[in-house]
Amino acid sequence: MHIMQTLTVGLNERSYPIHIGVNLLDRADLLLPHIPKKRAAIVSNTTVAPLYLDRLHATLAAQGVQIIPIVLPDGEEYKNAETLNLIYDALLTHRCERSTPLIALGGGVVGDMTGYAAATYLRGVPFIQIPTTLLAQVDSSVGGKTGINHPLGKNMIGAFYQPRVVLADIATLDTLPDRELRAGAAEVIKYGLIRDLPFYDWLEEHMEKLLARDGDALRYAIARSCENKAEVVAADERESGERALLNLGHTFGHAIETGMGYGVWLHGEGVAAGTIMAADLSLRLGWIATADLVRICRLFERAGLPVTAPALGAEKYLELMGLDKKVEGGRMRFVLLQSIGRAIVNGDVPETLLRETLEACCADD
Ligand code: NAD
Ligand code: GLY
């Protein structure tokens, strides 16, 4: 069955399509225009490659495309310079040229690293995203943020580098573990919270269907998320304004991920607990009501996501959040809620309120 919906990320001559549907791994026609010399490298990992690499390889080999497979270790803890170097090693060993696209087949970790390799190898080669997690299909594969972690901070080394095409094959989500599906739901909820109240309402009605992997619910949630992301990226590709709103919960969430050790808390789990902290801070600033905070907590809980942050200690949180990419002139900036469906960036949060939020939202020691 081939049912497909196509959206566009509008960036003038760098505009590209996002195709959403089932069994897109069999659609050579969507990829061939971007593989002019019939040679491509597919970057995946030790979990996703055994599931889907042979199939994608067969799709392209049937059209005479020579494939260089590159299989990385799996995990956020491998999203680093050492693993990135494995990609460069393989590309150089196989004498890949400027015309050889890199195809990312996997979740956000594979996508972010492959994109950064594509941005930097030979100063830039074509890049294709085939995301296989819900999180990657709704967020990380779209918009061109690529990069790796540094021991001192998440995603601190990277580049803006847009893909030529995104293929979100919903059928690949059949094999995704439940915990990973839930982590993806955190980024879906984010779009509702920051700019799309009707979508938030829809999620309140359909969360259980989504988590049960109902095909229509997944398709709608992915498409609606990508529409939101594409609009934001088209308006502010390099995050000089509105794009920062996509980081709701991320300042706290990245601190959780880094503080706990990469891979202990999933990215989406950090975003979930971090979003509750951002909502709590918004409440303390008098912008949202207690009923809003309760409503938001309830949806994350129904999604099976954590709403309490780990007890890293206030000083550790403050230190880690001071490394956030949104820090300007040494001042922390937070994405906060003015209401459900409307977010803003604020650089004037009193430290006393921030400390109250850290106290209220973290688990007891
Ligand atoms: P991930 O890439 O680690 O994938 C999660 C797990 O699922 C991994 O073990 C992976 O091997 C496995 N997996 C992937 N697809 C599968 C499938 N179809 N079936 C079975 N297992 C599968 O994690 P993620 O949640 O996809 O991505 C998180 C990363 O994305 C973080 O590093 C985060 O910083 C990054 N991110 C980037 C952006 C961006 O704009 N670039 C946005 C959000 C998140
Ligand atoms: N995930 C945040 C962004 O793409 O800007």
Short mmCIF file of N, CA, C and O in Angstrom, two decimals, residues 193-300:
data_model
loop_
_atom_site.label_atom_id
_atom_site.label_comp_id
_atom_site.label_asym_id
_atom_site.label_seq_id
_atom_site.Cartn_x
_atom_site.Cartn_y
_atom_site.Cartn_z
N LEU A 193 1.69 23.04 22.26
CA LEU A 193 1.90 24.01 23.33
C LEU A 193 2.42 25.35 22.83
O LEU A 193 2.01 26.41 23.30
N ILE A 194 3.35 25.31 21.86
CA ILE A 194 3.98 26.59 21.49
C ILE A 194 3.19 27.39 20.47
O ILE A 194 3.29 28.62 20.45
N ARG A 195 2.36 26.71 19.61
CA ARG A 195 1.76 27.52 18.54
C ARG A 195 0.50 26.93 17.93
O ARG A 195 0.02 27.45 16.93
N ASP A 196 -0.06 25.85 18.48
CA ASP A 196 -1.15 25.19 17.77
C ASP A 196 -2.15 24.60 18.77
O ASP A 196 -2.17 23.38 19.00
N LEU A 197 -2.98 25.48 19.32
CA LEU A 197 -3.96 25.03 20.32
C LEU A 197 -4.92 23.96 19.78
O LEU A 197 -5.19 22.97 20.46
N PRO A 198 -5.44 24.10 18.53
CA PRO A 198 -6.32 23.04 18.03
C PRO A 198 -5.62 21.68 17.98
O PRO A 198 -6.24 20.64 18.25
N PHE A 199 -4.32 21.67 17.68
CA PHE A 199 -3.57 20.41 17.66
C PHE A 199 -3.43 19.87 19.09
O PHE A 199 -3.54 18.67 19.34
N TYR A 200 -3.22 20.77 20.03
CA TYR A 200 -3.14 20.35 21.44
C TYR A 200 -4.46 19.69 21.85
O TYR A 200 -4.47 18.63 22.48
N ASP A 201 -5.57 20.33 21.48
CA ASP A 201 -6.89 19.75 21.80
C ASP A 201 -7.02 18.36 21.16
O ASP A 201 -7.53 17.43 21.77
N TRP A 202 -6.58 18.27 19.90
CA TRP A 202 -6.64 16.97 19.19
C TRP A 202 -5.83 15.92 19.94
O TRP A 202 -6.27 14.77 20.11
N LEU A 203 -4.65 16.31 20.42
CA LEU A 203 -3.80 15.35 21.14
C LEU A 203 -4.48 14.90 22.43
O LEU A 203 -4.37 13.73 22.82
N GLU A 204 -5.17 15.82 23.09
CA GLU A 204 -5.89 15.41 24.31
C GLU A 204 -6.97 14.37 23.97
O GLU A 204 -7.26 13.50 24.77
N GLU A 205 -7.52 14.46 22.79
CA GLU A 205 -8.55 13.48 22.40
C GLU A 205 -7.97 12.17 21.91
O GLU A 205 -8.59 11.13 22.00
N HIS A 206 -6.77 12.23 21.31
CA HIS A 206 -6.27 11.06 20.58
C HIS A 206 -4.99 10.45 21.13
O HIS A 206 -4.40 9.60 20.46
N MET A 207 -4.52 10.88 22.31
CA MET A 207 -3.21 10.40 22.79
C MET A 207 -3.13 8.88 22.85
O MET A 207 -2.14 8.27 22.43
N GLU A 208 -4.18 8.23 23.37
CA GLU A 208 -4.12 6.76 23.51
C GLU A 208 -4.05 6.09 22.13
O GLU A 208 -3.34 5.11 21.94
N LYS A 209 -4.80 6.64 21.16
CA LYS A 209 -4.76 6.09 19.79
C LYS A 209 -3.36 6.21 19.21
O LYS A 209 -2.85 5.31 18.54
N LEU A 210 -2.75 7.37 19.45
CA LEU A 210 -1.41 7.62 18.93
C LEU A 210 -0.43 6.61 19.51
O LEU A 210 0.37 6.00 18.79
N LEU A 211 -0.51 6.41 20.83
CA LEU A 211 0.42 5.49 21.48
C LEU A 211 0.14 4.04 21.09
O LEU A 211 1.02 3.19 21.17
N ALA A 212 -1.11 3.77 20.66
CA ALA A 212 -1.44 2.42 20.18
C ALA A 212 -1.02 2.25 18.72
O ALA A 212 -1.30 1.23 18.11
N ARG A 213 -0.38 3.25 18.17
CA ARG A 213 0.14 3.26 16.79
C ARG A 213 -0.97 3.15 15.75
O ARG A 213 -0.78 2.55 14.69
N ASP A 214 -2.11 3.69 16.04
CA ASP A 214 -3.18 3.76 15.04
C ASP A 214 -2.64 4.54 13.83
O ASP A 214 -2.11 5.64 13.96
N GLY A 215 -2.79 3.95 12.65
CA GLY A 215 -2.17 4.51 11.44
C GLY A 215 -2.63 5.92 11.14
O GLY A 215 -1.82 6.81 10.84
N ASP A 216 -3.95 6.15 11.26
CA ASP A 216 -4.47 7.48 10.94
C ASP A 216 -3.98 8.52 11.95
O ASP A 216 -3.64 9.65 11.60
N ALA A 217 -3.95 8.10 13.23
CA ALA A 217 -3.50 9.04 14.27
C ALA A 217 -2.02 9.38 14.07
O ALA A 217 -1.62 10.55 14.16
N LEU A 218 -1.22 8.38 13.77
CA LEU A 218 0.21 8.64 13.55
C LEU A 218 0.42 9.56 12.35
O LEU A 218 1.17 10.53 12.40
N ARG A 219 -0.29 9.23 11.27
CA ARG A 219 -0.13 10.03 10.05
C ARG A 219 -0.51 11.50 10.31
O ARG A 219 0.21 12.41 9.92
N TYR A 220 -1.62 11.69 11.02
CA TYR A 220 -2.07 13.06 11.28
C TYR A 220 -1.08 13.79 12.18
O TYR A 220 -0.70 14.94 11.92
N ALA A 221 -0.63 13.10 13.24
CA ALA A 221 0.29 13.76 14.20
C ALA A 221 1.61 14.10 13.52
O ALA A 221 2.18 15.17 13.77
N ILE A 222 2.10 13.21 12.68
CA ILE A 222 3.39 13.47 12.01
C ILE A 222 3.23 14.64 11.02
O ILE A 222 4.03 15.57 11.00
N ALA A 223 2.16 14.58 10.24
CA ALA A 223 1.97 15.64 9.23
C ALA A 223 1.75 17.00 9.90
O ALA A 223 2.35 18.01 9.51
N ARG A 224 0.94 17.01 10.93
CA ARG A 224 0.65 18.30 11.59
C ARG A 224 1.91 18.85 12.27
O ARG A 224 2.17 20.05 12.24
N SER A 225 2.70 17.96 12.86
CA SER A 225 3.96 18.39 13.47
C SER A 225 4.89 18.95 12.40
O SER A 225 5.50 20.02 12.59
N CYS A 226 5.01 18.24 11.29
CA CYS A 226 5.92 18.69 10.23
C CYS A 226 5.44 20.00 9.60
O CYS A 226 6.25 20.85 9.23
N GLU A 227 4.11 20.18 9.50
CA GLU A 227 3.59 21.46 8.99
C GLU A 227 4.05 22.60 9.90
O GLU A 227 4.51 23.64 9.45
N ASN A 228 3.89 22.38 11.20
CA ASN A 228 4.32 23.41 12.16
C ASN A 228 5.81 23.66 12.04
O ASN A 228 6.26 24.81 11.98
N LYS A 229 6.59 22.58 12.00
CA LYS A 229 8.04 22.77 11.96
C LYS A 229 8.45 23.46 10.65
O LYS A 229 9.30 24.35 10.66
N ALA A 230 7.85 23.03 9.55
CA ALA A 230 8.22 23.62 8.25
C ALA A 230 7.92 25.12 8.24
O ALA A 230 8.72 25.92 7.73
N GLU A 231 6.78 25.50 8.81
CA GLU A 231 6.44 26.94 8.85
C GLU A 231 7.47 27.73 9.65
O GLU A 231 7.91 28.80 9.25
N VAL A 232 7.85 27.18 10.79
CA VAL A 232 8.79 27.90 11.67
C VAL A 232 10.16 27.99 10.98
O VAL A 232 10.80 29.06 10.97
N VAL A 233 10.60 26.89 10.40
CA VAL A 233 11.93 26.88 9.78
C VAL A 233 11.96 27.82 8.56
O VAL A 233 12.94 28.54 8.34
N ALA A 234 10.88 27.81 7.79
CA ALA A 234 10.84 28.69 6.61
C ALA A 234 10.91 30.16 7.04
O ALA A 234 11.50 31.00 6.35
N ALA A 235 10.34 30.47 8.20
CA ALA A 235 10.32 31.87 8.66
C ALA A 235 11.63 32.27 9.34
O ALA A 235 12.00 33.45 9.35
N ASP A 236 12.35 31.31 9.89
CA ASP A 236 13.52 31.64 10.73
C ASP A 236 14.50 30.47 10.74
O ASP A 236 14.69 29.82 11.76
N GLU A 237 15.13 30.24 9.60
CA GLU A 237 15.98 29.05 9.45
C GLU A 237 17.08 28.98 10.50
O GLU A 237 17.37 27.94 11.05
N ARG A 238 17.71 30.12 10.78
CA ARG A 238 18.91 30.11 11.64
C ARG A 238 18.65 30.54 13.08
O ARG A 238 19.55 30.96 13.80
N GLU A 239 17.41 30.46 13.47
CA GLU A 239 17.02 30.71 14.87
C GLU A 239 17.43 32.08 15.38
O GLU A 239 18.07 32.21 16.41
N SER A 240 17.04 33.11 14.60
CA SER A 240 17.26 34.45 15.15
C SER A 240 16.00 34.94 15.85
O SER A 240 15.99 36.02 16.44
N GLY A 241 14.93 34.17 15.79
CA GLY A 241 13.68 34.59 16.43
C GLY A 241 12.80 33.40 16.75
O GLY A 241 13.10 32.60 17.63
N GLU A 242 11.73 33.25 15.94
CA GLU A 242 10.67 32.30 16.26
C GLU A 242 11.17 30.86 16.46
O GLU A 242 10.62 30.10 17.26
N ARG A 243 12.20 30.47 15.73
CA ARG A 243 12.64 29.08 15.81
C ARG A 243 13.03 28.68 17.24
O ARG A 243 12.92 27.51 17.61
N ALA A 244 13.50 29.65 18.02
CA ALA A 244 13.89 29.33 19.40
C ALA A 244 12.72 28.72 20.18
O ALA A 244 12.92 27.96 21.13
N LEU A 245 11.47 29.03 19.75
CA LEU A 245 10.31 28.49 20.47
C LEU A 245 10.26 26.97 20.40
O LEU A 245 9.67 26.31 21.27
N LEU A 246 10.88 26.40 19.35
CA LEU A 246 10.91 24.93 19.22
C LEU A 246 11.72 24.29 20.35
O LEU A 246 11.74 23.08 20.49
N ASN A 247 12.42 25.13 21.10
CA ASN A 247 13.22 24.61 22.21
C ASN A 247 12.46 24.63 23.54
O ASN A 247 13.10 24.57 24.60
N LEU A 248 11.15 24.72 23.50
CA LEU A 248 10.39 24.66 24.77
C LEU A 248 10.82 23.41 25.56
O LEU A 248 10.83 22.30 25.02
N GLY A 249 11.18 23.62 26.80
CA GLY A 249 11.56 22.49 27.67
C GLY A 249 12.98 22.01 27.46
O GLY A 249 13.48 21.18 28.22
N HIS A 250 13.66 22.52 26.42
CA HIS A 250 14.98 21.99 26.08
C HIS A 250 16.10 22.52 26.97
O HIS A 250 17.10 21.84 27.16
N THR A 251 15.96 23.75 27.48
CA THR A 251 17.03 24.28 28.35
C THR A 251 17.13 23.39 29.59
O THR A 251 18.22 22.95 29.97
N PHE A 252 15.98 23.10 30.19
CA PHE A 252 15.96 22.20 31.34
C PHE A 252 16.29 20.77 30.87
O PHE A 252 17.05 20.05 31.52
N GLY A 253 15.70 20.37 29.75
CA GLY A 253 15.84 18.99 29.27
C GLY A 253 17.29 18.64 28.92
O GLY A 253 17.77 17.55 29.27
N HIS A 254 17.97 19.55 28.25
CA HIS A 254 19.38 19.28 27.92
C HIS A 254 20.21 19.18 29.19
O HIS A 254 21.15 18.37 29.26
N ALA A 255 19.88 19.99 30.20
CA ALA A 255 20.60 19.92 31.47
C ALA A 255 20.39 18.53 32.10
O ALA A 255 21.32 17.92 32.64
N ILE A 256 19.16 18.02 32.00
CA ILE A 256 18.88 16.68 32.54
C ILE A 256 19.69 15.63 31.78
O ILE A 256 20.36 14.78 32.38
N GLU A 257 19.66 15.71 30.44
CA GLU A 257 20.38 14.71 29.63
C GLU A 257 21.89 14.73 29.92
O GLU A 257 22.52 13.69 30.09
N THR A 258 22.46 15.94 29.97
CA THR A 258 23.90 16.05 30.20
C THR A 258 24.22 15.65 31.64
O THR A 258 25.16 14.90 31.89
N GLY A 259 23.41 16.15 32.56
CA GLY A 259 23.69 15.90 33.99
C GLY A 259 23.55 14.44 34.36
O GLY A 259 24.28 13.94 35.22
N MET A 260 22.63 13.73 33.74
CA MET A 260 22.43 12.31 34.06
C MET A 260 23.42 11.43 33.32
O MET A 260 23.57 10.25 33.65
N GLY A 261 24.07 11.97 32.28
CA GLY A 261 24.93 11.15 31.41
C GLY A 261 24.14 10.81 30.16
O GLY A 261 23.01 10.33 30.26
N TYR A 262 24.72 11.09 28.99
CA TYR A 262 23.99 10.90 27.73
C TYR A 262 23.43 9.48 27.63
O TYR A 262 24.14 8.51 27.85
N GLY A 263 22.16 9.38 27.29
CA GLY A 263 21.54 8.09 27.06
C GLY A 263 20.76 7.56 28.26
O GLY A 263 19.99 6.61 28.12
N VAL A 264 20.93 8.15 29.44
CA VAL A 264 20.22 7.64 30.62
C VAL A 264 18.76 8.10 30.56
O VAL A 264 17.84 7.29 30.64
N TRP A 265 18.57 9.39 30.38
CA TRP A 265 17.23 9.91 30.07
C TRP A 265 17.17 10.09 28.56
O TRP A 265 18.09 10.68 27.97
N LEU A 266 16.11 9.62 27.91
CA LEU A 266 15.95 9.86 26.48
C LEU A 266 15.69 11.34 26.25
O LEU A 266 15.15 12.04 27.13
N HIS A 267 16.05 11.82 25.05
CA HIS A 267 15.86 13.24 24.74
C HIS A 267 14.41 13.67 25.01
O HIS A 267 14.15 14.67 25.69
N GLY A 268 13.46 12.88 24.52
CA GLY A 268 12.04 13.24 24.69
C GLY A 268 11.63 13.24 26.15
O GLY A 268 10.75 14.01 26.56
N GLU A 269 12.23 12.38 26.94
CA GLU A 269 11.91 12.35 28.38
C GLU A 269 12.43 13.62 29.05
O GLU A 269 11.73 14.22 29.88
N GLY A 270 13.63 14.03 28.69
CA GLY A 270 14.17 15.29 29.22
C GLY A 270 13.30 16.47 28.81
O GLY A 270 13.03 17.37 29.61
N VAL A 271 12.84 16.45 27.56
CA VAL A 271 11.98 17.53 27.07
C VAL A 271 10.65 17.55 27.85
O VAL A 271 10.13 18.61 28.19
N ALA A 272 10.13 16.36 28.16
CA ALA A 272 8.85 16.29 28.89
C ALA A 272 8.99 16.93 30.28
O ALA A 272 8.27 17.87 30.62
N ALA A 273 9.95 16.44 31.06
CA ALA A 273 10.13 17.00 32.41
C ALA A 273 10.53 18.47 32.31
O ALA A 273 10.09 19.31 33.12
N GLY A 274 11.34 18.80 31.29
CA GLY A 274 11.77 20.19 31.10
C GLY A 274 10.60 21.10 30.74
O GLY A 274 10.57 22.28 31.14
N THR A 275 9.65 20.57 29.99
CA THR A 275 8.48 21.38 29.62
C THR A 275 7.62 21.68 30.85
O THR A 275 7.08 22.79 31.00
N ILE A 276 7.52 20.70 31.72
CA ILE A 276 6.77 20.94 32.96
C ILE A 276 7.47 22.04 33.78
O ILE A 276 6.83 22.91 34.37
N MET A 277 8.81 22.01 33.77
CA MET A 277 9.55 23.06 34.50
C MET A 277 9.30 24.42 33.85
O MET A 277 9.10 25.43 34.55
N ALA A 278 9.30 24.46 32.53
CA ALA A 278 9.04 25.73 31.84
C ALA A 278 7.62 26.22 32.13
O ALA A 278 7.38 27.42 32.32
N ALA A 279 6.67 25.28 32.20
CA ALA A 279 5.28 25.65 32.50
C ALA A 279 5.17 26.15 33.94
O ALA A 279 4.46 27.13 34.23
N ASP A 280 5.88 25.48 34.84
CA ASP A 280 5.88 25.89 36.25
C ASP A 280 6.43 27.32 36.39
O ASP A 280 5.87 28.16 37.10
N LEU A 281 7.51 27.58 35.66
CA LEU A 281 8.11 28.92 35.70
C LEU A 281 7.14 29.96 35.11
O LEU A 281 7.00 31.07 35.64
N SER A 282 6.45 29.57 34.06
CA SER A 282 5.46 30.47 33.45
C SER A 282 4.34 30.79 34.44
O SER A 282 3.85 31.93 34.51
N LEU A 283 3.96 29.78 35.22
CA LEU A 283 2.93 29.98 36.25
C LEU A 283 3.44 30.95 37.32
O LEU A 283 2.74 31.88 37.73
N ARG A 284 4.70 30.75 37.74
CA ARG A 284 5.27 31.63 38.78
C ARG A 284 5.38 33.08 38.28
O ARG A 284 5.34 34.02 39.06
N LEU A 285 5.53 33.25 36.97
CA LEU A 285 5.60 34.61 36.41
C LEU A 285 4.19 35.20 36.24
O LEU A 285 4.04 36.34 35.80
N GLY A 286 3.19 34.39 36.52
CA GLY A 286 1.81 34.88 36.45
C GLY A 286 1.21 34.82 35.07
O GLY A 286 0.19 35.44 34.79
N TRP A 287 1.83 34.05 34.16
CA TRP A 287 1.34 34.04 32.77
C TRP A 287 0.29 32.97 32.53
O TRP A 287 -0.64 33.17 31.77
N ILE A 288 0.50 31.76 33.10
CA ILE A 288 -0.53 30.74 32.92
C ILE A 288 -1.14 30.44 34.29
O ILE A 288 -0.59 30.81 35.33
N ALA A 289 -2.27 29.75 34.25
CA ALA A 289 -2.98 29.45 35.50
C ALA A 289 -2.60 28.06 36.01
O ALA A 289 -2.10 27.23 35.23
N THR A 290 -2.85 27.81 37.27
CA THR A 290 -2.59 26.48 37.83
C THR A 290 -3.32 25.41 37.02
O THR A 290 -2.78 24.33 36.75
N ALA A 291 -4.53 25.73 36.58
CA ALA A 291 -5.31 24.75 35.81
C ALA A 291 -4.58 24.39 34.50
O ALA A 291 -4.65 23.24 34.03
N ASP A 292 -3.87 25.36 33.91
CA ASP A 292 -3.12 25.07 32.67
C ASP A 292 -1.98 24.09 32.98
O ASP A 292 -1.74 23.14 32.23
N LEU A 293 -1.26 24.37 34.08
CA LEU A 293 -0.14 23.49 34.44
C LEU A 293 -0.64 22.07 34.69
O LEU A 293 -0.05 21.09 34.21
N VAL A 294 -1.76 21.97 35.37
CA VAL A 294 -2.33 20.64 35.67
C VAL A 294 -2.72 19.95 34.35
O VAL A 294 -2.45 18.76 34.15
N ARG A 295 -3.29 20.72 33.44
CA ARG A 295 -3.73 20.16 32.15
C ARG A 295 -2.51 19.63 31.36
O ARG A 295 -2.56 18.57 30.75
N ILE A 296 -1.42 20.40 31.39
CA ILE A 296 -0.22 20.00 30.65
C ILE A 296 0.40 18.74 31.28
O ILE A 296 0.74 17.78 30.58
N CYS A 297 0.49 18.74 32.62
CA CYS A 297 1.03 17.57 33.33
C CYS A 297 0.23 16.32 32.96
O CYS A 297 0.78 15.26 32.70
N ARG A 298 -1.07 16.48 32.93
CA ARG A 298 -1.98 15.35 32.67
C ARG A 298 -1.69 14.75 31.29
O ARG A 298 -1.64 13.54 31.13
N LEU A 299 -1.48 15.60 30.28
CA LEU A 299 -1.24 15.06 28.93
C LEU A 299 0.10 14.32 28.87
O LEU A 299 0.19 13.24 28.29
N PHE A 300 1.13 14.90 29.47
CA PHE A 300 2.43 14.20 29.48
C PHE A 300 2.32 12.87 30.24
O PHE A 300 2.89 11.87 29.81
#
